[in-house]
Amino acid sequence: MTATAHALIGGAVASTISNPELGLSLAFISHPLLDLIPHWDFANNWRAKDKFILFIEASADLTFGVLLSYILFGQNVNLWYFFGCIFVSEVWDIIEAPYWFLNWKFPPISWIYNVQSKMQGKAALPWGIITQILTVALATLILQKI
Ligand SMILES: [Zn+2]
């Protein structure tokens, strides 16, 4: 999913689950589980894309996601815990980034790449964005009921 979707889920976890061990674990494991849902992403056709453009898009996606997550979920949460949950919800793609941008195709980066590329559910626009909006909304609702 987009970094924005992962950041929103990480922030929603931080704001609803006060136990840090549970929250950080859930935010961490949410990444590959969310990626199973068919979605669109900037990196879907990363091989054909100019690396500089992809880097700008990925950075903008991450920055926007963190800011939006902070506005929606970060107000009454310990900031270390809040950004910790966002970090672990994004870390899979952060570890994978050198594979895309620097051609680093060796372990553990290549392991993460192989796992993630096999677990990606892909969908074209607009459905690939709609699935993410619905997933984030549903996950936020469920977390608020816990
Ligand atoms: Zn991912």
Tab-separated table of N, CA and C and ligand atoms in Angstrom:
chain	number	residue	atom	x	y	z
A	1	MET	N	0.843	-1.201	0.000
A	1	MET	CA	0.000	0.000	0.000
A	1	MET	C	0.874	1.245	0.000
A	2	THR	N	0.247	2.384	-0.185
A	2	THR	CA	1.012	3.634	-0.148
A	2	THR	C	1.556	3.848	1.263
A	3	ALA	N	2.617	4.635	1.359
A	3	ALA	CA	3.173	4.974	2.672
A	3	ALA	C	2.123	5.708	3.499
A	4	THR	N	1.237	6.460	2.827
A	4	THR	CA	0.174	7.177	3.540
A	4	THR	C	-0.754	6.200	4.258
A	5	ALA	N	-1.184	5.147	3.559
A	5	ALA	CA	-2.069	4.151	4.189
A	5	ALA	C	-1.367	3.486	5.374
A	6	HIS	N	-0.091	3.109	5.203
A	6	HIS	CA	0.638	2.471	6.307
A	6	HIS	C	0.807	3.428	7.488
A	7	ALA	N	1.072	4.703	7.220
A	7	ALA	CA	1.248	5.691	8.291
A	7	ALA	C	-0.064	5.899	9.052
A	8	LEU	N	-1.177	5.904	8.322
A	8	LEU	CA	-2.475	6.097	8.981
A	8	LEU	C	-2.803	4.918	9.892
A	9	ILE	N	-2.536	3.716	9.430
A	9	ILE	CA	-2.794	2.536	10.273
A	9	ILE	C	-1.860	2.565	11.492
A	10	GLY	N	-0.587	2.873	11.280
A	10	GLY	CA	0.359	2.950	12.406
A	10	GLY	C	-0.097	3.973	13.435
A	11	GLY	N	-0.544	5.134	12.974
A	11	GLY	CA	-1.027	6.187	13.874
A	11	GLY	C	-2.301	5.774	14.591
A	12	ALA	N	-3.209	5.104	13.857
A	12	ALA	CA	-4.465	4.649	14.467
A	12	ALA	C	-4.181	3.621	15.555
A	13	VAL	N	-3.206	2.743	15.317
A	13	VAL	CA	-2.822	1.752	16.334
A	13	VAL	C	-2.289	2.466	17.571
A	14	ALA	N	-1.391	3.444	17.366
A	14	ALA	CA	-0.794	4.163	18.503
A	14	ALA	C	-1.860	4.871	19.332
A	15	SER	N	-2.885	5.426	18.652
A	15	SER	CA	-3.876	6.214	19.379
A	15	SER	C	-4.919	5.351	20.080
A	16	THR	N	-5.014	4.066	19.734
A	16	THR	CA	-6.059	3.234	20.330
A	16	THR	C	-5.525	2.121	21.232
A	17	ILE	N	-4.276	1.722	21.032
A	17	ILE	CA	-3.720	0.628	21.844
A	17	ILE	C	-2.635	1.201	22.743
A	18	SER	N	-2.915	1.220	24.051
A	18	SER	CA	-1.981	1.905	24.950
A	18	SER	C	-0.792	1.042	25.339
A	19	ASN	N	-0.906	-0.288	25.218
A	19	ASN	CA	0.209	-1.186	25.544
A	19	ASN	C	1.236	-1.136	24.412
A	20	PRO	N	2.443	-0.597	24.662
A	20	PRO	CA	3.418	-0.418	23.572
A	20	PRO	C	3.876	-1.719	22.932
A	21	GLU	N	4.052	-2.801	23.717
A	21	GLU	CA	4.490	-4.063	23.112
A	21	GLU	C	3.450	-4.548	22.095
A	22	LEU	N	2.186	-4.473	22.498
A	22	LEU	CA	1.102	-4.910	21.624
A	22	LEU	C	0.974	-3.973	20.414
A	23	GLY	N	0.999	-2.666	20.675
A	23	GLY	CA	0.819	-1.688	19.606
A	23	GLY	C	1.930	-1.747	18.563
A	24	LEU	N	3.176	-1.803	19.027
A	24	LEU	CA	4.313	-1.848	18.089
A	24	LEU	C	4.284	-3.147	17.288
A	25	SER	N	3.939	-4.267	17.947
A	25	SER	CA	3.864	-5.549	17.226
A	25	SER	C	2.766	-5.507	16.171
A	26	LEU	N	1.610	-4.976	16.553
A	26	LEU	CA	0.483	-4.908	15.618
A	26	LEU	C	0.815	-3.984	14.437
A	27	ALA	N	1.420	-2.834	14.724
A	27	ALA	CA	1.786	-1.902	13.649
A	27	ALA	C	2.797	-2.560	12.704
A	28	PHE	N	3.739	-3.312	13.275
A	28	PHE	CA	4.757	-3.978	12.465
A	28	PHE	C	4.130	-5.026	11.547
A	29	ILE	N	3.278	-5.875	12.118
A	29	ILE	CA	2.713	-6.979	11.339
A	29	ILE	C	1.620	-6.481	10.375
A	30	SER	N	1.081	-5.257	10.646
A	30	SER	CA	0.031	-4.725	9.763
A	30	SER	C	0.550	-4.498	8.348
A	31	HIS	N	1.862	-4.231	8.212
A	31	HIS	CA	2.372	-3.873	6.883
A	31	HIS	C	2.168	-4.981	5.837
A	32	PRO	N	2.719	-6.198	6.069
A	32	PRO	CA	2.523	-7.235	5.052
A	32	PRO	C	1.065	-7.665	4.916
A	33	LEU	N	0.293	-7.611	6.029
A	33	LEU	CA	-1.116	-8.011	5.937
A	33	LEU	C	-1.898	-7.034	5.059
A	34	LEU	N	-1.646	-5.728	5.231
A	34	LEU	CA	-2.346	-4.726	4.419
A	34	LEU	C	-1.945	-4.841	2.950
A	35	ASP	N	-0.685	-5.200	2.712
A	35	ASP	CA	-0.221	-5.303	1.327
A	35	ASP	C	-0.875	-6.459	0.570
A	36	LEU	N	-1.486	-7.418	1.298
A	36	LEU	CA	-2.195	-8.517	0.634
A	36	LEU	C	-3.446	-8.004	-0.089
A	37	ILE	N	-4.045	-6.930	0.440
A	37	ILE	CA	-5.275	-6.384	-0.143
A	37	ILE	C	-4.920	-5.700	-1.464
A	38	PRO	N	-5.672	-6.008	-2.540
A	38	PRO	CA	-5.339	-5.394	-3.840
A	38	PRO	C	-5.315	-3.869	-3.740
A	39	HIS	N	-4.224	-3.272	-4.189
A	39	HIS	CA	-4.046	-1.826	-4.047
A	39	HIS	C	-3.159	-1.281	-5.147
A	40	TRP	N	-3.228	0.030	-5.317
A	40	TRP	CA	-2.341	0.737	-6.243
A	40	TRP	C	-1.232	1.368	-5.408
A	41	ASP	N	-0.047	1.495	-6.012
A	41	ASP	CA	1.051	2.167	-5.320
A	41	ASP	C	1.956	2.835	-6.352
A	42	PHE	N	2.676	3.870	-5.910
A	42	PHE	CA	3.632	4.551	-6.787
A	42	PHE	C	4.674	3.572	-7.328
A	43	ALA	N	4.987	2.551	-6.522
A	43	ALA	CA	6.074	1.632	-6.875
A	43	ALA	C	5.589	0.432	-7.695
A	44	ASN	N	4.284	0.406	-8.077
A	44	ASN	CA	3.764	-0.758	-8.814
A	44	ASN	C	4.583	-1.074	-10.064
A	45	ASN	N	4.991	-0.041	-10.802
A	45	ASN	CA	5.791	-0.272	-12.019
A	45	ASN	C	7.185	0.328	-11.836
A	46	TRP	N	7.798	0.055	-10.682
A	46	TRP	CA	9.041	0.730	-10.315
A	46	TRP	C	10.170	0.467	-11.301
A	47	ARG	N	10.180	-0.697	-11.953
A	47	ARG	CA	11.283	-0.993	-12.878
A	47	ARG	C	11.273	-0.040	-14.063
A	48	ALA	N	10.069	0.368	-14.515
A	48	ALA	CA	9.960	1.214	-15.703
A	48	ALA	C	10.069	2.692	-15.353
A	49	LYS	N	10.130	2.998	-14.054
A	49	LYS	CA	10.052	4.392	-13.632
A	49	LYS	C	11.430	5.008	-13.457
A	50	ASP	N	11.528	6.290	-13.754
A	50	ASP	CA	12.745	7.038	-13.461
A	50	ASP	C	12.975	7.011	-11.944
A	51	LYS	N	14.164	6.636	-11.504
A	51	LYS	CA	14.433	6.450	-10.069
A	51	LYS	C	14.284	7.762	-9.282
A	52	PHE	N	14.668	8.868	-9.905
A	52	PHE	CA	14.547	10.150	-9.208
A	52	PHE	C	13.078	10.494	-8.964
A	53	ILE	N	12.259	10.295	-10.015
A	53	ILE	CA	10.812	10.567	-9.878
A	53	ILE	C	10.219	9.665	-8.795
A	54	LEU	N	10.584	8.393	-8.813
A	54	LEU	CA	10.071	7.454	-7.811
A	54	LEU	C	10.482	7.880	-6.404
A	55	PHE	N	11.725	8.332	-6.258
A	55	PHE	CA	12.200	8.783	-4.953
A	55	PHE	C	11.389	9.987	-4.462
A	56	ILE	N	11.138	10.948	-5.362
A	56	ILE	CA	10.342	12.134	-4.995
A	56	ILE	C	8.925	11.713	-4.605
A	57	GLU	N	8.329	10.823	-5.408
A	57	GLU	CA	6.960	10.367	-5.114
A	57	GLU	C	6.904	9.634	-3.772
A	58	ALA	N	7.868	8.741	-3.540
A	58	ALA	CA	7.876	7.963	-2.299
A	58	ALA	C	8.091	8.883	-1.090
A	59	SER	N	8.984	9.861	-1.229
A	59	SER	CA	9.238	10.794	-0.124
A	59	SER	C	8.017	11.658	0.162
A	60	ALA	N	7.359	12.127	-0.909
A	60	ALA	CA	6.158	12.960	-0.731
A	60	ALA	C	5.043	12.141	-0.094
A	61	ASP	N	4.887	10.897	-0.533
A	61	ASP	CA	3.875	9.982	0.009
A	61	ASP	C	4.111	9.784	1.514
A	62	LEU	N	5.355	9.512	1.884
A	62	LEU	CA	5.697	9.275	3.290
A	62	LEU	C	5.478	10.542	4.131
A	63	THR	N	5.938	11.688	3.636
A	63	THR	CA	5.790	12.954	4.371
A	63	THR	C	4.309	13.291	4.567
A	64	PHE	N	3.540	13.191	3.478
A	64	PHE	CA	2.103	13.473	3.555
A	64	PHE	C	1.424	12.525	4.544
A	65	GLY	N	1.775	11.242	4.468
A	65	GLY	CA	1.167	10.240	5.341
A	65	GLY	C	1.453	10.496	6.804
A	66	VAL	N	2.697	10.828	7.121
A	66	VAL	CA	3.076	11.071	8.524
A	66	VAL	C	2.348	12.314	9.049
A	67	LEU	N	2.298	13.379	8.232
A	67	LEU	CA	1.611	14.608	8.658
A	67	LEU	C	0.121	14.359	8.874
A	68	LEU	N	-0.516	13.685	7.909
A	68	LEU	CA	-1.955	13.420	8.023
A	68	LEU	C	-2.234	12.525	9.235
A	69	SER	N	-1.393	11.524	9.434
A	69	SER	CA	-1.565	10.629	10.574
A	69	SER	C	-1.415	11.400	11.881
A	70	TYR	N	-0.437	12.312	11.916
A	70	TYR	CA	-0.246	13.120	13.132
A	70	TYR	C	-1.477	13.985	13.407
A	71	ILE	N	-2.009	14.619	12.348
A	71	ILE	CA	-3.189	15.481	12.513
A	71	ILE	C	-4.384	14.670	13.020
A	72	LEU	N	-4.579	13.470	12.447
A	72	LEU	CA	-5.750	12.664	12.802
A	72	LEU	C	-5.590	11.902	14.121
A	73	PHE	N	-4.378	11.396	14.383
A	73	PHE	CA	-4.227	10.447	15.497
A	73	PHE	C	-3.167	10.834	16.525
A	74	GLY	N	-2.330	11.835	16.233
A	74	GLY	CA	-1.152	12.041	17.066
A	74	GLY	C	-1.295	13.017	18.211
A	75	GLN	N	-2.494	13.572	18.380
A	75	GLN	CA	-2.644	14.675	19.321
A	75	GLN	C	-2.461	14.282	20.792
A	76	ASN	N	-3.047	13.162	21.195
A	76	ASN	CA	-3.021	12.803	22.620
A	76	ASN	C	-2.212	11.544	22.901
A	77	VAL	N	-1.187	11.340	22.107
A	77	VAL	CA	-0.369	10.128	22.242
A	77	VAL	C	1.067	10.550	22.512
A	78	ASN	N	1.775	9.763	23.331
A	78	ASN	CA	3.207	9.978	23.523
A	78	ASN	C	3.877	9.964	22.144
A	79	LEU	N	4.644	11.008	21.835
A	79	LEU	CA	5.193	11.141	20.483
A	79	LEU	C	6.191	10.053	20.134
A	80	TRP	N	6.978	9.569	21.116
A	80	TRP	CA	7.914	8.473	20.844
A	80	TRP	C	7.158	7.226	20.416
A	81	TYR	N	6.060	6.951	21.140
A	81	TYR	CA	5.245	5.780	20.833
A	81	TYR	C	4.548	5.969	19.477
A	82	PHE	N	4.007	7.159	19.252
A	82	PHE	CA	3.302	7.455	18.003
A	82	PHE	C	4.228	7.255	16.800
A	83	PHE	N	5.403	7.914	16.834
A	83	PHE	CA	6.304	7.794	15.686
A	83	PHE	C	6.955	6.414	15.618
A	84	GLY	N	7.082	5.747	16.770
A	84	GLY	CA	7.568	4.362	16.775
A	84	GLY	C	6.615	3.441	16.021
A	85	CYS	N	5.309	3.600	16.269
A	85	CYS	CA	4.310	2.784	15.564
A	85	CYS	C	4.332	3.083	14.068
A	86	ILE	N	4.454	4.359	13.708
A	86	ILE	CA	4.523	4.696	12.276
A	86	ILE	C	5.791	4.111	11.668
A	87	PHE	N	6.908	4.226	12.382
A	87	PHE	CA	8.168	3.709	11.841
A	87	PHE	C	8.078	2.203	11.576
A	88	VAL	N	7.598	1.430	12.557
A	88	VAL	CA	7.555	-0.022	12.335
A	88	VAL	C	6.501	-0.409	11.293
A	89	SER	N	5.479	0.441	11.105
A	89	SER	CA	4.491	0.133	10.065
A	89	SER	C	5.048	0.423	8.669
A	90	GLU	N	6.110	1.206	8.580
A	90	GLU	CA	6.726	1.536	7.286
A	90	GLU	C	8.031	0.789	7.055
A	91	VAL	N	8.608	0.169	8.101
A	91	VAL	CA	10.009	-0.258	8.042
A	91	VAL	C	10.272	-1.304	6.955
A	92	TRP	N	9.265	-2.093	6.619
A	92	TRP	CA	9.443	-3.105	5.557
A	92	TRP	C	9.847	-2.426	4.251
A	93	ASP	N	9.150	-1.341	3.920
A	93	ASP	CA	9.471	-0.636	2.662
A	93	ASP	C	10.757	0.174	2.804
A	94	ILE	N	11.063	0.651	4.017
A	94	ILE	CA	12.306	1.411	4.218
A	94	ILE	C	13.508	0.484	3.997
A	95	ILE	N	13.410	-0.762	4.515
A	95	ILE	CA	14.505	-1.724	4.301
A	95	ILE	C	14.629	-2.088	2.817
A	96	GLU	N	13.473	-2.117	2.140
A	96	GLU	CA	13.472	-2.514	0.728
A	96	GLU	C	13.956	-1.401	-0.200
A	97	ALA	N	13.889	-0.159	0.256
A	97	ALA	CA	14.189	0.988	-0.615
A	97	ALA	C	15.547	0.904	-1.318
A	98	PRO	N	16.641	0.447	-0.656
A	98	PRO	CA	17.915	0.365	-1.383
A	98	PRO	C	17.883	-0.602	-2.563
A	99	TYR	N	16.970	-1.583	-2.525
A	99	TYR	CA	16.815	-2.516	-3.648
A	99	TYR	C	16.351	-1.747	-4.884
A	100	TRP	N	15.374	-0.841	-4.694
A	100	TRP	CA	14.845	-0.073	-5.826
A	100	TRP	C	15.819	0.991	-6.297
A	101	PHE	N	16.369	1.725	-5.320
A	101	PHE	CA	17.099	2.944	-5.704
A	101	PHE	C	18.579	2.702	-5.941
A	102	LEU	N	19.177	1.720	-5.250
A	102	LEU	CA	20.627	1.536	-5.334
A	102	LEU	C	21.020	0.181	-5.911
A	103	ASN	N	19.981	-0.611	-6.341
A	103	ASN	CA	20.260	-1.948	-6.879
A	103	ASN	C	20.952	-2.869	-5.885
A	104	TRP	N	20.679	-2.678	-4.589
A	104	TRP	CA	21.276	-3.538	-3.560
A	104	TRP	C	20.479	-4.828	-3.488
A	105	LYS	N	20.907	-5.846	-4.223
A	105	LYS	CA	20.130	-7.087	-4.309
A	105	LYS	C	20.786	-8.199	-3.512
A	106	PHE	N	21.075	-7.921	-2.241
A	106	PHE	CA	21.680	-8.932	-1.376
A	106	PHE	C	20.920	-8.963	-0.045
A	107	PRO	N	21.039	-10.107	0.705
A	107	PRO	CA	20.316	-10.202	1.991
A	107	PRO	C	20.810	-9.170	3.004
A	108	PRO	N	19.974	-8.707	3.908
A	108	PRO	CA	18.549	-9.060	4.070
A	108	PRO	C	17.616	-8.262	3.165
A	109	ILE	N	18.170	-7.299	2.414
A	109	ILE	CA	17.312	-6.455	1.579
A	109	ILE	C	16.583	-7.295	0.529
A	110	SER	N	17.282	-8.234	-0.099
A	110	SER	CA	16.653	-9.062	-1.131
A	110	SER	C	15.602	-10.002	-0.524
A	111	TRP	N	15.809	-10.454	0.726
A	111	TRP	CA	14.791	-11.298	1.375
A	111	TRP	C	13.498	-10.516	1.546
A	112	ILE	N	13.639	-9.294	2.084
A	112	ILE	CA	12.441	-8.452	2.283
A	112	ILE	C	11.769	-8.188	0.943
A	113	TYR	N	12.588	-7.888	-0.077
A	113	TYR	CA	12.018	-7.630	-1.408
A	113	TYR	C	11.234	-8.845	-1.893
A	114	ASN	N	11.826	-10.043	-1.768
A	114	ASN	CA	11.166	-11.255	-2.275
A	114	ASN	C	9.858	-11.532	-1.538
A	115	VAL	N	9.873	-11.402	-0.221
A	115	VAL	CA	8.656	-11.629	0.560
A	115	VAL	C	7.592	-10.610	0.155
A	116	GLN	N	8.002	-9.339	0.121
A	116	GLN	CA	7.012	-8.284	-0.155
A	116	GLN	C	6.471	-8.370	-1.581
A	117	SER	N	7.318	-8.695	-2.560
A	117	SER	CA	6.819	-8.702	-3.934
A	117	SER	C	5.862	-9.875	-4.150
A	118	LYS	N	6.038	-10.969	-3.378
A	118	LYS	CA	5.107	-12.108	-3.504
A	118	LYS	C	3.783	-11.822	-2.799
A	119	MET	N	3.807	-10.920	-1.791
A	119	MET	CA	2.605	-10.665	-0.998
A	119	MET	C	1.856	-9.409	-1.448
A	120	GLN	N	2.238	-8.830	-2.582
A	120	GLN	CA	1.577	-7.607	-3.042
A	120	GLN	C	0.293	-7.940	-3.782
A	121	GLY	N	-0.848	-7.393	-3.301
A	121	GLY	CA	-2.069	-7.447	-4.075
A	121	GLY	C	-2.131	-6.173	-4.902
A	122	LYS	N	-2.171	-6.316	-6.231
A	122	LYS	CA	-2.134	-5.105	-7.067
A	122	LYS	C	-3.488	-4.837	-7.691
A	123	ALA	N	-3.833	-3.551	-7.788
A	123	ALA	CA	-5.067	-3.148	-8.449
A	123	ALA	C	-4.823	-1.823	-9.156
A	124	ALA	N	-5.499	-1.636	-10.291
A	124	ALA	CA	-5.342	-0.400	-11.052
A	124	ALA	C	-6.160	0.713	-10.402
A	125	LEU	N	-5.902	1.943	-10.832
A	125	LEU	CA	-6.700	3.084	-10.390
A	125	LEU	C	-8.053	3.044	-11.089
A	126	PRO	N	-9.144	3.535	-10.530
A	126	PRO	CA	-9.239	4.136	-9.200
A	126	PRO	C	-9.406	3.099	-8.080
A	127	TRP	N	-9.692	1.816	-8.437
A	127	TRP	CA	-10.012	0.822	-7.403
A	127	TRP	C	-8.868	0.652	-6.423
A	128	GLY	N	-7.643	0.773	-6.925
A	128	GLY	CA	-6.487	0.579	-6.066
A	128	GLY	C	-6.343	1.617	-4.973
A	129	ILE	N	-6.994	2.780	-5.153
A	129	ILE	CA	-7.015	3.797	-4.085
A	129	ILE	C	-8.248	3.588	-3.197
A	130	ILE	N	-9.373	3.245	-3.846
A	130	ILE	CA	-10.621	3.051	-3.082
A	130	ILE	C	-10.442	1.933	-2.056
A	131	THR	N	-9.769	0.833	-2.451
A	131	THR	CA	-9.551	-0.272	-1.496
A	131	THR	C	-8.747	0.203	-0.287
A	132	GLN	N	-7.811	1.121	-0.519
A	132	GLN	CA	-6.987	1.603	0.598
A	132	GLN	C	-7.788	2.509	1.530
A	133	ILE	N	-8.613	3.379	0.947
A	133	ILE	CA	-9.446	4.272	1.769
A	133	ILE	C	-10.386	3.425	2.641
A	134	LEU	N	-11.040	2.420	2.012
A	134	LEU	CA	-11.961	1.559	2.765
A	134	LEU	C	-11.226	0.766	3.844
A	135	THR	N	-10.038	0.268	3.513
A	135	THR	CA	-9.267	-0.527	4.478
A	135	THR	C	-8.861	0.325	5.678
A	136	VAL	N	-8.355	1.539	5.414
A	136	VAL	CA	-7.919	2.418	6.508
A	136	VAL	C	-9.131	2.795	7.374
A	137	ALA	N	-10.266	3.116	6.730
A	137	ALA	CA	-11.470	3.492	7.481
A	137	ALA	C	-11.953	2.328	8.350
A	138	LEU	N	-11.995	1.137	7.765
A	138	LEU	CA	-12.470	-0.037	8.495
A	138	LEU	C	-11.525	-0.386	9.646
A	139	ALA	N	-10.220	-0.374	9.377
A	139	ALA	CA	-9.242	-0.705	10.428
A	139	ALA	C	-9.333	0.301	11.572
A	140	THR	N	-9.511	1.589	11.246
A	140	THR	CA	-9.628	2.622	12.280
A	140	THR	C	-10.875	2.397	13.131
A	141	LEU	N	-11.993	2.045	12.459
A	141	LEU	CA	-13.233	1.764	13.191
A	141	LEU	C	-13.060	0.575	14.126
A	142	ILE	N	-12.461	-0.488	13.616
A	142	ILE	CA	-12.262	-1.696	14.439
A	142	ILE	C	-11.360	-1.376	15.626
A	143	LEU	N	-10.269	-0.632	15.400
A	143	LEU	CA	-9.348	-0.295	16.486
A	143	LEU	C	-10.048	0.528	17.556
A	144	GLN	N	-10.969	1.426	17.129
A	144	GLN	CA	-11.661	2.250	18.113
A	144	GLN	C	-12.650	1.457	18.970
A	145	LYS	N	-13.062	0.287	18.471
A	145	LYS	CA	-14.014	-0.556	19.228
A	145	LYS	C	-13.284	-1.440	20.239
A	146	ILE	N	-11.965	-1.584	20.059
A	146	ILE	CA	-11.204	-2.489	20.956
A	146	ILE	C	-11.099	-1.882	22.349
B	1	ZN	ZN	5.214	-2.937	1.555
